[in-house]
Amino acid sequence: LSSLPFVSFRLFSYNYKMSEEEEVTCPKEKLAEICQKSKACIELLAKFEACEERVQSRPGTTETCSEELFDLSQCVDACVSL
């Protein structure tokens, strides 16, 4: 053990006091909101919303919007990862 070099890590701490009115938001959620309305995803969002309206207006339907949701999610995830 004595032959191992001594390594020191300095940890930086940031003191930030939030006021009671401030809310902590996840950056990914904010980016996802922005990405949903991006040029790349806006058409998929419109298709998903149209599907949701159609499904909600038809009681007892077996239609789901899983395909539209999947396509929109893929687009948003790709945008957020950039």
mmCIF file of C-alpha atoms in Angstrom:
data_model
loop_
_atom_site.group_PDB
_atom_site.id
_atom_site.type_symbol
_atom_site.label_atom_id
_atom_site.label_comp_id
_atom_site.label_asym_id
_atom_site.label_seq_id
_atom_site.Cartn_x
_atom_site.Cartn_y
_atom_site.Cartn_z
ATOM 1 C CA LEU A 1 0.000 0.000 0.000
ATOM 2 C CA SER A 2 2.816 2.403 0.735
ATOM 3 C CA SER A 3 4.027 2.101 -2.860
ATOM 4 C CA LEU A 4 0.771 3.483 -4.262
ATOM 5 C CA PRO A 5 0.875 7.163 -5.168
ATOM 6 C CA PHE A 6 -1.338 9.464 -3.170
ATOM 7 C CA VAL A 7 -4.150 10.913 -5.250
ATOM 8 C CA SER A 8 -6.219 13.766 -3.994
ATOM 9 C CA PHE A 9 -9.550 14.759 -5.462
ATOM 10 C CA ARG A 10 -10.949 18.148 -4.729
ATOM 11 C CA LEU A 11 -14.703 18.208 -4.712
ATOM 12 C CA PHE A 12 -16.421 21.360 -5.767
ATOM 13 C CA SER A 13 -19.598 22.286 -4.039
ATOM 14 C CA TYR A 14 -22.003 24.867 -5.238
ATOM 15 C CA ASN A 15 -24.195 26.541 -2.704
ATOM 16 C CA TYR A 16 -27.421 27.646 -4.261
ATOM 17 C CA LYS A 17 -30.336 28.496 -2.090
ATOM 18 C CA MET A 18 -33.680 28.222 -3.806
ATOM 19 C CA SER A 19 -36.486 30.457 -2.790
ATOM 20 C CA GLU A 20 -39.691 28.831 -1.652
ATOM 21 C CA GLU A 21 -41.464 29.774 -4.895
ATOM 22 C CA GLU A 22 -38.928 28.102 -7.187
ATOM 23 C CA GLU A 23 -39.636 24.605 -8.394
ATOM 24 C CA VAL A 24 -37.026 22.147 -9.531
ATOM 25 C CA THR A 25 -37.794 20.836 -12.995
ATOM 26 C CA CYS A 26 -36.122 18.033 -14.832
ATOM 27 C CA PRO A 27 -34.172 19.394 -17.823
ATOM 28 C CA LYS A 28 -35.205 16.387 -19.910
ATOM 29 C CA GLU A 29 -38.888 17.177 -19.389
ATOM 30 C CA LYS A 30 -38.368 20.771 -20.520
ATOM 31 C CA LEU A 31 -36.394 19.619 -23.559
ATOM 32 C CA ALA A 32 -39.104 17.086 -24.392
ATOM 33 C CA GLU A 33 -41.722 19.858 -24.379
ATOM 34 C CA ILE A 34 -39.581 21.915 -26.744
ATOM 35 C CA CYS A 35 -38.836 18.928 -28.974
ATOM 36 C CA GLN A 36 -42.519 17.983 -29.305
ATOM 37 C CA LYS A 37 -43.089 21.332 -30.976
ATOM 38 C CA SER A 38 -39.960 21.187 -33.111
ATOM 39 C CA LYS A 39 -40.150 21.080 -36.882
ATOM 40 C CA ALA A 40 -39.101 17.421 -36.832
ATOM 41 C CA CYS A 41 -41.834 16.247 -34.424
ATOM 42 C CA ILE A 42 -44.764 18.644 -34.886
ATOM 43 C CA GLU A 43 -46.494 16.482 -37.516
ATOM 44 C CA LEU A 44 -46.220 13.399 -35.314
ATOM 45 C CA LEU A 45 -47.644 15.363 -32.379
ATOM 46 C CA ALA A 46 -50.596 16.442 -34.547
ATOM 47 C CA LYS A 47 -51.223 12.827 -35.628
ATOM 48 C CA PHE A 48 -51.108 11.644 -32.016
ATOM 49 C CA GLU A 49 -53.495 14.378 -30.830
ATOM 50 C CA ALA A 50 -55.910 13.626 -33.703
ATOM 51 C CA CYS A 51 -55.849 9.945 -32.772
ATOM 52 C CA GLU A 52 -56.504 10.768 -29.113
ATOM 53 C CA GLU A 53 -59.521 12.898 -30.060
ATOM 54 C CA ARG A 54 -60.838 10.162 -32.347
ATOM 55 C CA VAL A 55 -60.465 7.460 -29.695
ATOM 56 C CA GLN A 56 -62.048 9.571 -26.964
ATOM 57 C CA SER A 57 -65.018 10.413 -29.181
ATOM 58 C CA ARG A 58 -65.813 6.732 -29.808
ATOM 59 C CA PRO A 59 -66.945 4.902 -26.690
ATOM 60 C CA GLY A 60 -66.126 1.217 -26.733
ATOM 61 C CA THR A 61 -63.574 1.455 -29.522
ATOM 62 C CA THR A 62 -60.703 -0.996 -29.634
ATOM 63 C CA GLU A 63 -58.447 1.485 -31.412
ATOM 64 C CA THR A 64 -55.392 2.647 -29.515
ATOM 65 C CA CYS A 65 -52.893 5.335 -30.347
ATOM 66 C CA SER A 66 -49.874 3.249 -29.465
ATOM 67 C CA GLU A 67 -48.318 3.502 -32.933
ATOM 68 C CA GLU A 68 -48.677 7.300 -32.982
ATOM 69 C CA LEU A 69 -47.338 7.547 -29.437
ATOM 70 C CA PHE A 70 -44.386 5.306 -30.290
ATOM 71 C CA ASP A 71 -43.501 7.397 -33.363
ATOM 72 C CA LEU A 72 -43.771 10.645 -31.395
ATOM 73 C CA SER A 73 -41.705 9.248 -28.513
ATOM 74 C CA GLN A 74 -38.953 8.132 -30.869
ATOM 75 C CA CYS A 75 -38.813 11.576 -32.459
ATOM 76 C CA VAL A 76 -38.744 13.376 -29.099
ATOM 77 C CA ASP A 77 -36.081 11.029 -27.679
ATOM 78 C CA ALA A 78 -33.883 11.558 -30.752
ATOM 79 C CA CYS A 79 -34.278 15.343 -30.430
ATOM 80 C CA VAL A 80 -33.559 15.386 -26.674
ATOM 81 C CA SER A 81 -30.418 13.294 -27.148
ATOM 82 C CA LEU A 82 -28.895 15.883 -29.469
#
